[in-house]
Structure formats: C-alpha cells, structure tokens
GROMACS .gro file of C-alpha atoms in nm:
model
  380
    1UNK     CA    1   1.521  -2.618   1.346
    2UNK     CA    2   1.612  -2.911   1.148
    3UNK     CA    3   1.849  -2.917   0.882
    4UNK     CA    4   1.611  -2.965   0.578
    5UNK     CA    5   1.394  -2.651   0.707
    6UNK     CA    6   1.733  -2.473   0.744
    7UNK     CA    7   1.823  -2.521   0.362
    8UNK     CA    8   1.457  -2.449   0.303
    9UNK     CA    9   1.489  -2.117   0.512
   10UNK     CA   10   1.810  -2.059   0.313
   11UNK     CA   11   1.678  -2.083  -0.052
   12UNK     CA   12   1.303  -2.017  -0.052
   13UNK     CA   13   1.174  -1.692  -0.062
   14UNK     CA   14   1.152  -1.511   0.268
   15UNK     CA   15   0.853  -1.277   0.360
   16UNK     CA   16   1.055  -0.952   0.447
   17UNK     CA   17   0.900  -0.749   0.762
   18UNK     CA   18   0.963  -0.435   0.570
   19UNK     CA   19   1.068  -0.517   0.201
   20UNK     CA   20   1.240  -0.128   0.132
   21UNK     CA   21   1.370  -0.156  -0.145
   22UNK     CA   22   1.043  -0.319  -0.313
   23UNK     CA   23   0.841  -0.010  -0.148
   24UNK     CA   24   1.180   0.217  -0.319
   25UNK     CA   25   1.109   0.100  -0.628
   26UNK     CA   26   0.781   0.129  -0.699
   27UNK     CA   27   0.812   0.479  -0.759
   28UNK     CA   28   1.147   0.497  -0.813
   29UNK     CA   29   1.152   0.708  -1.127
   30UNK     CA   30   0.989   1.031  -0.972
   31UNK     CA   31   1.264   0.954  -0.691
   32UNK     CA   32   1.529   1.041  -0.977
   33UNK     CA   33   1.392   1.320  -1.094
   34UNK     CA   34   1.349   1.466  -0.771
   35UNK     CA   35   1.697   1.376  -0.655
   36UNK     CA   36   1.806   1.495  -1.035
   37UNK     CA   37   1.634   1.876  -0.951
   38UNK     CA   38   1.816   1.931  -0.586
   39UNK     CA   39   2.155   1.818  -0.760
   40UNK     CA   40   2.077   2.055  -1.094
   41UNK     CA   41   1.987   2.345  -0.813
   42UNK     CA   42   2.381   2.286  -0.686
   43UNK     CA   43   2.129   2.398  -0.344
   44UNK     CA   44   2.145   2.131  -0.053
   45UNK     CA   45   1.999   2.268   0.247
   46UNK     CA   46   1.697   2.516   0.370
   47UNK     CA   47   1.638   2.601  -0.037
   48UNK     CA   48   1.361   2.529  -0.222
   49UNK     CA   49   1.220   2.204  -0.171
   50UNK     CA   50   1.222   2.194   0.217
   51UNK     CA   51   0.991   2.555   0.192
   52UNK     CA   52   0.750   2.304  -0.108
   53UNK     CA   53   0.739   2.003   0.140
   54UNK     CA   54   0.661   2.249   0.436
   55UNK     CA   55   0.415   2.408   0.262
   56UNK     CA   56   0.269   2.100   0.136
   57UNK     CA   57   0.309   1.909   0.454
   58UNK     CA   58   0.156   2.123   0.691
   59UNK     CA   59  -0.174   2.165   0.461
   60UNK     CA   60  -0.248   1.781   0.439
   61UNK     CA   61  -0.166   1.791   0.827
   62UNK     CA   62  -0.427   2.080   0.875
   63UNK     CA   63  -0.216   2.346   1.021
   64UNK     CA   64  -0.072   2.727   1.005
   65UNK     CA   65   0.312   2.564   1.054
   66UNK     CA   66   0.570   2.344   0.999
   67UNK     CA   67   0.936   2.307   1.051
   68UNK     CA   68   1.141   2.070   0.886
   69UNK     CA   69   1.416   1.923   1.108
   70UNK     CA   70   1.649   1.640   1.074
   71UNK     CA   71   1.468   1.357   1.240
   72UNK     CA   72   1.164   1.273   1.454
   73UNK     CA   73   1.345   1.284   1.813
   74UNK     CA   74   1.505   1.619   1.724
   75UNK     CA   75   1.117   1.732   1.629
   76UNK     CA   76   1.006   1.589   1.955
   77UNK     CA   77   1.315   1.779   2.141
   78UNK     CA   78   1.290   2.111   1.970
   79UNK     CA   79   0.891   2.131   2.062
   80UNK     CA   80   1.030   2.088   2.429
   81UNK     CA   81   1.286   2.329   2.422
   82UNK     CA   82   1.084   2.612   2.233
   83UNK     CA   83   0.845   2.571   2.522
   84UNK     CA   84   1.138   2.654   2.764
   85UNK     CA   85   1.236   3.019   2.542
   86UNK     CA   86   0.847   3.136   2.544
   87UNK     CA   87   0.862   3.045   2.948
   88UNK     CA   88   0.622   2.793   2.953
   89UNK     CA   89   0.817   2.491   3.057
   90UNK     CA   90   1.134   2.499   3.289
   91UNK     CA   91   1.349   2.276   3.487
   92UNK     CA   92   1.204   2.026   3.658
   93UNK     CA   93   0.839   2.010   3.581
   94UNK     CA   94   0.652   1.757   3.426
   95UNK     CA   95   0.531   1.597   3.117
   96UNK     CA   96   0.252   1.285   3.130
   97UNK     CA   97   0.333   1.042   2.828
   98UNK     CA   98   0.236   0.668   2.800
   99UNK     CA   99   0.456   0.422   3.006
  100UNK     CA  100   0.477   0.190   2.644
  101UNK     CA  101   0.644   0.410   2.370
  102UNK     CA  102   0.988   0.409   2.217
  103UNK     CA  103   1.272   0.556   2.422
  104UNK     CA  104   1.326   0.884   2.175
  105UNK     CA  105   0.966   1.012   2.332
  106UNK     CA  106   1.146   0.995   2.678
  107UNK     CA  107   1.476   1.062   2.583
  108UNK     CA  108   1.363   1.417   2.453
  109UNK     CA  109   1.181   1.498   2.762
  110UNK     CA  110   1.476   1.417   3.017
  111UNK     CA  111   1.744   1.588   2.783
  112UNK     CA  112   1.500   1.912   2.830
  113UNK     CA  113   1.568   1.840   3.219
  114UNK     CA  114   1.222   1.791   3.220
  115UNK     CA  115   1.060   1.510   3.405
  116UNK     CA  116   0.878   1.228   3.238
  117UNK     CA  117   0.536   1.089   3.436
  118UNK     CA  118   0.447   0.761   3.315
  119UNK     CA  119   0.115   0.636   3.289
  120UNK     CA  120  -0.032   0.282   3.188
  121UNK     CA  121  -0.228   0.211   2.838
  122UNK     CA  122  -0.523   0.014   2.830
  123UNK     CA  123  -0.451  -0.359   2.706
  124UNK     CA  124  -0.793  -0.333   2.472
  125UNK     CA  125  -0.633  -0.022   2.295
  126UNK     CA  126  -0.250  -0.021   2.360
  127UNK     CA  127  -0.281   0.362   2.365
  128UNK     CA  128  -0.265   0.602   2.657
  129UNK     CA  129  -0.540   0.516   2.918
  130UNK     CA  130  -0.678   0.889   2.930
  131UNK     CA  131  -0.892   0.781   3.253
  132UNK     CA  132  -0.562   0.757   3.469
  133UNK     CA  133  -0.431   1.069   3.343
  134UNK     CA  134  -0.533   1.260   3.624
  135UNK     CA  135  -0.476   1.143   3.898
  136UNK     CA  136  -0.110   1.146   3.758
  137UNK     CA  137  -0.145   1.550   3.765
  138UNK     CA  138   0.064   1.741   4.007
  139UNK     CA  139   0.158   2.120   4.075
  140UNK     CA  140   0.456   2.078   3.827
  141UNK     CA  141   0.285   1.917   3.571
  142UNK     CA  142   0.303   2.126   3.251
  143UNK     CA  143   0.198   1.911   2.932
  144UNK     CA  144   0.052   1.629   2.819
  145UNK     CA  145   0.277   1.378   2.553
  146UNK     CA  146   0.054   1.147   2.329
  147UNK     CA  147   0.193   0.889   2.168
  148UNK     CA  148   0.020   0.742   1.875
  149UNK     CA  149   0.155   0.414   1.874
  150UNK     CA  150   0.171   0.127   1.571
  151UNK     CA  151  -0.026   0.403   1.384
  152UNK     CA  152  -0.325   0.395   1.601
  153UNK     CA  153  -0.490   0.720   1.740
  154UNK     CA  154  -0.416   0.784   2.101
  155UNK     CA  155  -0.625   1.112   2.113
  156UNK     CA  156  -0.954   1.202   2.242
  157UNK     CA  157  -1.174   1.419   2.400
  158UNK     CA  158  -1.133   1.384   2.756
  159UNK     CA  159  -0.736   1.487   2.667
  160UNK     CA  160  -0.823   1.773   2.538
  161UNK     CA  161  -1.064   1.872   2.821
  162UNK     CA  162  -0.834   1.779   3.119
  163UNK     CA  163  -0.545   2.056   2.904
  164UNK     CA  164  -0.749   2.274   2.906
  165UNK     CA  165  -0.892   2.253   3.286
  166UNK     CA  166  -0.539   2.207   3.379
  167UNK     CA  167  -0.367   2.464   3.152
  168UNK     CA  168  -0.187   2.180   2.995
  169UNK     CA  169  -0.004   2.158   2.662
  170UNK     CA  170  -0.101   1.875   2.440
  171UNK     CA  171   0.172   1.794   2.270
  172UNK     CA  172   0.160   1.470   1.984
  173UNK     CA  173   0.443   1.218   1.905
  174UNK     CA  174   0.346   1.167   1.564
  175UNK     CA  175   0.628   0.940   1.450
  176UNK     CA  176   0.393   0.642   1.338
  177UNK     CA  177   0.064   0.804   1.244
  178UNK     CA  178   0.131   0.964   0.898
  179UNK     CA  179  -0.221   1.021   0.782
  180UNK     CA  180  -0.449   0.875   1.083
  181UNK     CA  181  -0.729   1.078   1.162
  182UNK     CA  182  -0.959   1.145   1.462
  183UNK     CA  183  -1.327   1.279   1.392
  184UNK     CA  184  -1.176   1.397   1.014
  185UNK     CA  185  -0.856   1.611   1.188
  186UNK     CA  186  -0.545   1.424   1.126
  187UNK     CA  187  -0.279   1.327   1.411
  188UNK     CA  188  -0.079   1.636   1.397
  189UNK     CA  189  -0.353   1.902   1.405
  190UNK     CA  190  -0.487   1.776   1.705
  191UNK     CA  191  -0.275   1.955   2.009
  192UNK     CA  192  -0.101   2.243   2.048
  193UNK     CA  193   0.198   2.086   1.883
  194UNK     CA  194   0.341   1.749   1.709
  195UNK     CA  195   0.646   1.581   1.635
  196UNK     CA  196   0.698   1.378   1.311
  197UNK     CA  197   0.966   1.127   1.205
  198UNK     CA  198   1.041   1.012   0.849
  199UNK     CA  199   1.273   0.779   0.936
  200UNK     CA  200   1.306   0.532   0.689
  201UNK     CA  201   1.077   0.232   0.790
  202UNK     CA  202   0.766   0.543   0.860
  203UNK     CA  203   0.475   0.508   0.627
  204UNK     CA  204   0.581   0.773   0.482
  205UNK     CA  205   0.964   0.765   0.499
  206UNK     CA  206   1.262   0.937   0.371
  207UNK     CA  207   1.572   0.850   0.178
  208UNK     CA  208   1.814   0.897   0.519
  209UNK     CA  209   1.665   1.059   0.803
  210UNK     CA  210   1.431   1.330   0.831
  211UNK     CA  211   1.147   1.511   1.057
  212UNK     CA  212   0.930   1.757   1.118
  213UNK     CA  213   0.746   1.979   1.389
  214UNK     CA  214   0.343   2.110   1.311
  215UNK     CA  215   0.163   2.347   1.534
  216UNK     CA  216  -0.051   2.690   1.438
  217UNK     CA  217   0.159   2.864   1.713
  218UNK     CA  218   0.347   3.150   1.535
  219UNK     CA  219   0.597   3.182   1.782
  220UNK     CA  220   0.630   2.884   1.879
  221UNK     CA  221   0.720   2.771   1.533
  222UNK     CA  222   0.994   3.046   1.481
  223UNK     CA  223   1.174   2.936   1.775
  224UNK     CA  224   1.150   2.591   1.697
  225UNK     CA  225   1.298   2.735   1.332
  226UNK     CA  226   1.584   2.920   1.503
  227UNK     CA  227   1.667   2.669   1.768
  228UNK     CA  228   1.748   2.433   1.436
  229UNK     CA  229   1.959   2.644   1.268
  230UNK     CA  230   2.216   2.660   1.557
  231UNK     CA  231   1.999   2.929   1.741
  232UNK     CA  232   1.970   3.178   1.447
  233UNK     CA  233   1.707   3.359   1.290
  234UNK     CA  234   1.907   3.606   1.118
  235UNK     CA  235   2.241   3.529   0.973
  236UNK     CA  236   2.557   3.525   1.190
  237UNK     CA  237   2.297   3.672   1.452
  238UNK     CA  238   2.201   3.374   1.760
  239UNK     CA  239   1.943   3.457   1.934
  240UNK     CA  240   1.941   3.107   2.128
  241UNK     CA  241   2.157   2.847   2.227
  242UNK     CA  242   2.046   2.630   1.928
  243UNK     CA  243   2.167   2.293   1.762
  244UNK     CA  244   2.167   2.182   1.404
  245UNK     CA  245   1.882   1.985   1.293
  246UNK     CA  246   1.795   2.048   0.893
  247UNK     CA  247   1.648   1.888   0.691
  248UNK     CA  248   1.815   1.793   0.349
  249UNK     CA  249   1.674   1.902   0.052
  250UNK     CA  250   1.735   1.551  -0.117
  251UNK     CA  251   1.522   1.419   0.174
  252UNK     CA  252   1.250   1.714   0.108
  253UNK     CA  253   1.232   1.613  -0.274
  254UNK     CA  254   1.186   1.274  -0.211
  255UNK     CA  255   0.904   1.351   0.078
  256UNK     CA  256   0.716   1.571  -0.174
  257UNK     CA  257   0.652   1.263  -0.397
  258UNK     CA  258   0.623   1.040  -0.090
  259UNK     CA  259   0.368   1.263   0.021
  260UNK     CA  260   0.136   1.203  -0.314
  261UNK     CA  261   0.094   0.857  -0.267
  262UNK     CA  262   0.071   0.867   0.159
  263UNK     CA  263  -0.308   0.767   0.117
  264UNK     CA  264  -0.282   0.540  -0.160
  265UNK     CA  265  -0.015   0.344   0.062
  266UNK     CA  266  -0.246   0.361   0.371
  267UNK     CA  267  -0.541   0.251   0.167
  268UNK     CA  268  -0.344  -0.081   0.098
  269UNK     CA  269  -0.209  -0.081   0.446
  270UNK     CA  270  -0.597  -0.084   0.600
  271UNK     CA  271  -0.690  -0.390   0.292
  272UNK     CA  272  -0.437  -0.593   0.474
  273UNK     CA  273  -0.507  -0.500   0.799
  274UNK     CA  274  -0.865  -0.626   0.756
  275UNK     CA  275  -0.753  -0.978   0.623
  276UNK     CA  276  -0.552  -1.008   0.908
  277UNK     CA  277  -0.832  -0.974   1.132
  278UNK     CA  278  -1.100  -1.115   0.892
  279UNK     CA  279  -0.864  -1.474   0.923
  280UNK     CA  280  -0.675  -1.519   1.188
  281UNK     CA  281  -0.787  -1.742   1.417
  282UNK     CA  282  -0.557  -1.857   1.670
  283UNK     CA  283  -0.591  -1.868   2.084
  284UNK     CA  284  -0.261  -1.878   2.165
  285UNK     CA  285  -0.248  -1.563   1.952
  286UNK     CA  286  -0.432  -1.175   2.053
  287UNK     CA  287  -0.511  -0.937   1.776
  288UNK     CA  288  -0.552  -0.562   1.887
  289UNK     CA  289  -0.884  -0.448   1.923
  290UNK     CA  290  -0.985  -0.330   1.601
  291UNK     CA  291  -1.108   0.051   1.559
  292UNK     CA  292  -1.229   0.229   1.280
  293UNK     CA  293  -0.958   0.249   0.918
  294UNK     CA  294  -0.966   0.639   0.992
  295UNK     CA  295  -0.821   0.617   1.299
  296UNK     CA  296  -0.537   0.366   1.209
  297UNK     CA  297  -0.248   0.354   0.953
  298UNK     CA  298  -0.158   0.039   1.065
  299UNK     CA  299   0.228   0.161   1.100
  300UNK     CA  300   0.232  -0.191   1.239
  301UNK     CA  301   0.026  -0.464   1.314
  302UNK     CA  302   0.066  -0.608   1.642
  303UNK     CA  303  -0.017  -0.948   1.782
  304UNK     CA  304   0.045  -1.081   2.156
  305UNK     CA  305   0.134  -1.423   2.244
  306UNK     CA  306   0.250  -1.540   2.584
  307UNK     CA  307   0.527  -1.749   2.414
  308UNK     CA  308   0.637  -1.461   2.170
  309UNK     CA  309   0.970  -1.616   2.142
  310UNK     CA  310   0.871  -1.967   2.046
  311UNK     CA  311   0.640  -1.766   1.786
  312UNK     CA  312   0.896  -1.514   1.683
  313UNK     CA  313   1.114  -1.842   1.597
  314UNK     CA  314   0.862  -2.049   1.476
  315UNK     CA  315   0.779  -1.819   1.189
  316UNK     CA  316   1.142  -1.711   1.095
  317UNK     CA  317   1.175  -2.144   1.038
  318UNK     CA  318   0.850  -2.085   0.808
  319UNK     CA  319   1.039  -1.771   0.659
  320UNK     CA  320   0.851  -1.494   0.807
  321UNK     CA  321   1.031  -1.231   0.932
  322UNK     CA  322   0.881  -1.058   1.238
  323UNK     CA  323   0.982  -0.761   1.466
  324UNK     CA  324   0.947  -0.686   1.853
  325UNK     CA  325   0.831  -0.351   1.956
  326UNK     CA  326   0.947  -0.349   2.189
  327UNK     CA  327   1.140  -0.580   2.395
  328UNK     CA  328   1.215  -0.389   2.710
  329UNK     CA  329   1.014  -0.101   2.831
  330UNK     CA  330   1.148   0.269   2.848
  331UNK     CA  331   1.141   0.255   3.224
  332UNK     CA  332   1.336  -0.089   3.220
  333UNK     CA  333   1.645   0.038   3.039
  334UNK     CA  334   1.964   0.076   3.152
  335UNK     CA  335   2.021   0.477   3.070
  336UNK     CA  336   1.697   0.563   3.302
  337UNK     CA  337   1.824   0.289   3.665
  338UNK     CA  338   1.656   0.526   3.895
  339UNK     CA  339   1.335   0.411   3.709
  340UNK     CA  340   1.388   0.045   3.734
  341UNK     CA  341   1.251  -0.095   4.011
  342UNK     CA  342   0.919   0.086   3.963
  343UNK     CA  343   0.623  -0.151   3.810
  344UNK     CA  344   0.392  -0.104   3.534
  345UNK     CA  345   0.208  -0.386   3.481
  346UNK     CA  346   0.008  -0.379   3.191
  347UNK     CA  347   0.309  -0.241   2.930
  348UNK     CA  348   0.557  -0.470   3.080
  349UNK     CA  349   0.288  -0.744   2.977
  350UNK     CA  350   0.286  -0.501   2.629
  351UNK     CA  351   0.662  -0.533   2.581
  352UNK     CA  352   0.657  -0.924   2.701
  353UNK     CA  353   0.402  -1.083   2.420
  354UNK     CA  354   0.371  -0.751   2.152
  355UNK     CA  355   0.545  -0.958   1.807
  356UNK     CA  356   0.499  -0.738   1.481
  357UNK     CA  357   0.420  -0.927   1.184
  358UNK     CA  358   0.448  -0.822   0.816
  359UNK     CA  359   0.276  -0.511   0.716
  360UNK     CA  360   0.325  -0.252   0.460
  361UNK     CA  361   0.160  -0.140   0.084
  362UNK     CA  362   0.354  -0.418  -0.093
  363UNK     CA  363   0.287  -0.752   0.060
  364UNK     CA  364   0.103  -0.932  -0.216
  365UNK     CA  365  -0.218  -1.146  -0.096
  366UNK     CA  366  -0.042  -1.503  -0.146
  367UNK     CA  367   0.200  -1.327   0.127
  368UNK     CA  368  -0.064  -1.256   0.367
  369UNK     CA  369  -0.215  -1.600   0.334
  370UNK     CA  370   0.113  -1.723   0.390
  371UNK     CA  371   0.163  -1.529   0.737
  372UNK     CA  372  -0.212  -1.589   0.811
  373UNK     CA  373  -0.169  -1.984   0.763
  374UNK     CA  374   0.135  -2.008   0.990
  375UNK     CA  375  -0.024  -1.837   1.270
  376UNK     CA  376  -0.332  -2.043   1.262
  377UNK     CA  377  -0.082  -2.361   1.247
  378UNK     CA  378   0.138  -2.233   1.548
  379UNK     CA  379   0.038  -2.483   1.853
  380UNK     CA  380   0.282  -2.563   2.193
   0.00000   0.00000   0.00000
C-alpha cells in the first residue's frame, strides 16, 4: 500500500463490515426504556421479560416452545443433552451436520460425546448437499444437524423424508437465519428442534450474549429448561446434572424490541442483497447462487475469489472492511487432529475463496456503490 493511500485509509471514512453502534442507535431510545424497566423491576434473571420474549419469540418462530439460554452454542448443547435424559441419544452415536459450519455446531456435538459425521455442501448453494446424506447413514446414526449458513435455508424435503425413514431427529442450527423461511414456515419450526444465537453481530442480536432453544416437544423443552438452571426444575431440588445458561433479563428487554423491527431489518437486508447481485460484475469474483428473499436473510453476503487475500487487502486499501467465514474448516483445526488428515474438497475450496463483504440494514446506497465499484475494479 503506498503511503498516500495509507493516510487516505487513515482519514477517510471507512465502510464498517458491521457498523454496531450505527445499527444500536437507531433505536436506541426504546433500548433505554427497556433497560430502564428490568433495572426499576430490581429483577435480573428468569423474571418477567425472559417469559414476554419467550412467549413472543416462539410465536413469530411458529412453535409450542422456547427456552431462553445464555448463548447460541449452549442452545445447540442443551438440545443435545436433553436428547440424552429422554434416552434418545447416548454415547457414541452419531449426528450428520455439514462439513462447512462454524466450530460451536461441532463443538456441541463432541462435548455430548457424541460423534459428528461430516458431509460436503454443494458449491451452487453452500448449504448441506441433502443428496449425500445417506449414504453417510450408519447403525449409530441418530440425528440429522442443519446448518443454515450466511442466513440461507439449508432445509428441504428430502431431509425431512430420509428422518423420518430413518427415525432421525432433525435438529436446526439456527444461529444466522433469524426470520428465513421455507414454503412460509420459518427456520426454527422446521425440525424437531432448533438452536438460536443472539450474539451480537446476529440479525437480530443482543446487548451481550444471548440464545435460545424452539421445539413443540413438551418434554423435551422442560429438560432443556432444567438442564439450564443447574439441573433444577424445582427449587433446591436437581433432577439432572445441569449447567447454568440464563438468559438476562436486560438481554430479554432489549430482544423484545429487537424482535419488532426483525423484518423491517431483513427487508433492507434483501434491498441490498439484490443490488449486489443486480451490479456486480466481476470474473475473478463468484456471487452465491441467488434463491428466493424468503428463503434468505442475508446474515451475510458471501463472495469467492481464488485470490481472497489479494481481495481481502485490496479493499481494506479502498477502505472496505471485509470478513472471512471462515478461514480454516472445522475438521482442519487444531482441537479436532484426529480429523485432520481427512479431505473435503468442496468446503476446503468454501473456506479457501468465501470473503464477506458489507451487509447489514444500515449501509446507505452511496456505500453499496462504493463496495460494488471496487469489486468491479479489482484485476491481478
């Protein structure tokens, strides 16, 4: 970089990747007030406002229940682990999930001593290749992990149909599809249960760290409940050997107004999404195949390069910030060296050229023609 587009860099205005405090503010107000009720309550935890955002949270998802737990890997854990009380998961069996997803969807799987089955997307979708599912089935396979990654729905019917002619739970990772939809049922309703982070980057995020478990099993959902709250349904009374995993009721308060303008903030998420694709026009540069606004939320918006570095730096020079998810695949990692030498081709070509570029409900349109110009103008 030379030293005039360094001082450039330095003083002009850069294009955040995720400008929080800009989203923070827009609303910032009802934020107050919210924050302003829990503190007037002098009640911090499992009062008022968690039941409200349950309540409210599992009717826009579409089902009977939902638990409010600290964060979204605790969500996906707990799902796991309630499994193991009602007897229908144990050591050692198996759960299919797609080979390209963030490490909490495997971490929660192996801390359950429960064996994670990877199995390739397809490049045109980036989602779970459902026709390789399977013949990834064995005797000790017991459930079925979707993952609906950068926003984009990962479900359809074939999934459902090979749970239930394998006796299969379908469970969702729900962590970046806050309002996405298949065939009018949102992400979340779809299986038999779903995990949901409101980290605070999500579409729909919290003030620290929050998340959340949806199913319409009963019993599935009190265990998941009791598990939470250190193994205790009834006061001073453990049932399980449980962990604790609330939710705050700060983080509830602030949800329940987050949760009012979750469409709104989609809405502006899919206008951008289309300009993207409506203008640019690179080849060096691969846009994800496009699918209907219903089925994405656009958590992020992918592009795949073969030199993703010289991009990555070429439009931080321009002022652009960008993001990589995600640089080295779950079965790469250090933590998981029994897996490394195995070979899965098309998400290690994912995690090699995948470069997330700016996307959220408050990048203006002189923004977006900003980030659509440099990628045009990118050359080798």
């Amino acid at each position: 970089m030379s030293k005039l587009s360094t001082i450039f860099c330095t003083f002009a205005q850069m294009i955040k990747f995720y400008d929080l405090q800009k989203i923070t503010m827009q609303h910032a107000e009802e934020y107050k007030a919210a924050v302003e009720r829990v503190i007037e309550s002098g009640w911090f935890l499992q009062g008022r406002e968690t039941a409200r955002f349950e309540e409210a949270y599992a009717a826009y998802i579409g089902t009977k229940h939902c638990v409010a737990v600290a964060n979204g890997l605790d969500a996906l854990r707990l799902i796991m682990r309630g499994y193991k009380e009602m007897g229908i998961f144990k050591d050692g069996d198996e759960i299919i999930v797609p080979a390209n997803t963030y490490i909490a969807t495997i971490l929660a799987i192996s801390d359950n001593n429960l064996v994670p089955v990877f199995v390739e997307p397809t490049w045109e979708n980036l989602e779970i290749d459902t026709e390789r599912i399977e013949e990834a089935i064995t005797p000790r396979t017991k459930g079925i992990m979707t993952v609906h990654l950068y926003g984009r729905n990962a479900y359809d019917e074939r999934m459902r149909e090979i749970c239930r002619r394998h006796s299969l739970k379908l469970m969702e990772d729900c962590a970046q599809s806050h309002g996405c939809e298949y065939d009018g049922i949102k992400t979340g309703a779809l299986g038999d249960a779903a995990a949901h982070s409101f980290y605070p980057g999500k579409n729909m995020g919290a003030m620290g760290d929050a998340g959340a478990v949806t199913t319409d099993d009963a019993e599935l959902a009190s265990i998941v409940r009791a598990l939470a709250n250190y193994g205790s349904d009834e006061k001073y009374v453990f049932r399980y050997v449980g962990m604790n995993s609330r939710m705050s009721e700060m983080d509830a308060a602030v949800l329940l107004v987050k949760l009012k303008y979750l469409d709104e903030d989609n809405g502006k998420r899919r206008q951008l999404a289309a300009y993207y694709y409506e203008n640019i026009s690179n080849p060096l540069i691969t846009l994800p195949k496009r699918i209907a606004d219903s089925n994405n939320v656009y958590h992020q918006f992918p592009v795949f390069c073969e030199q993703r570095d010289g991009l990555q730096a070429y439009l931080k020079e321009k002022g652009i910030e960008t993001m990589i998810h995600y640089p080295i695949p779950p079965h790469k990692q250090e933590c998981y060296k029994e897996w490394n030498d195995r070979r899965y081709p098309i998400t290690e070509r994912i995690h090699a050229q995948e470069l997330s570029i700016p996307m959220n409900q408050v990048i203006t349109r002189d923004e977006a023609q900003q980030i659509v110009e440099a990628l045009n103008q990118f050359h080798l």
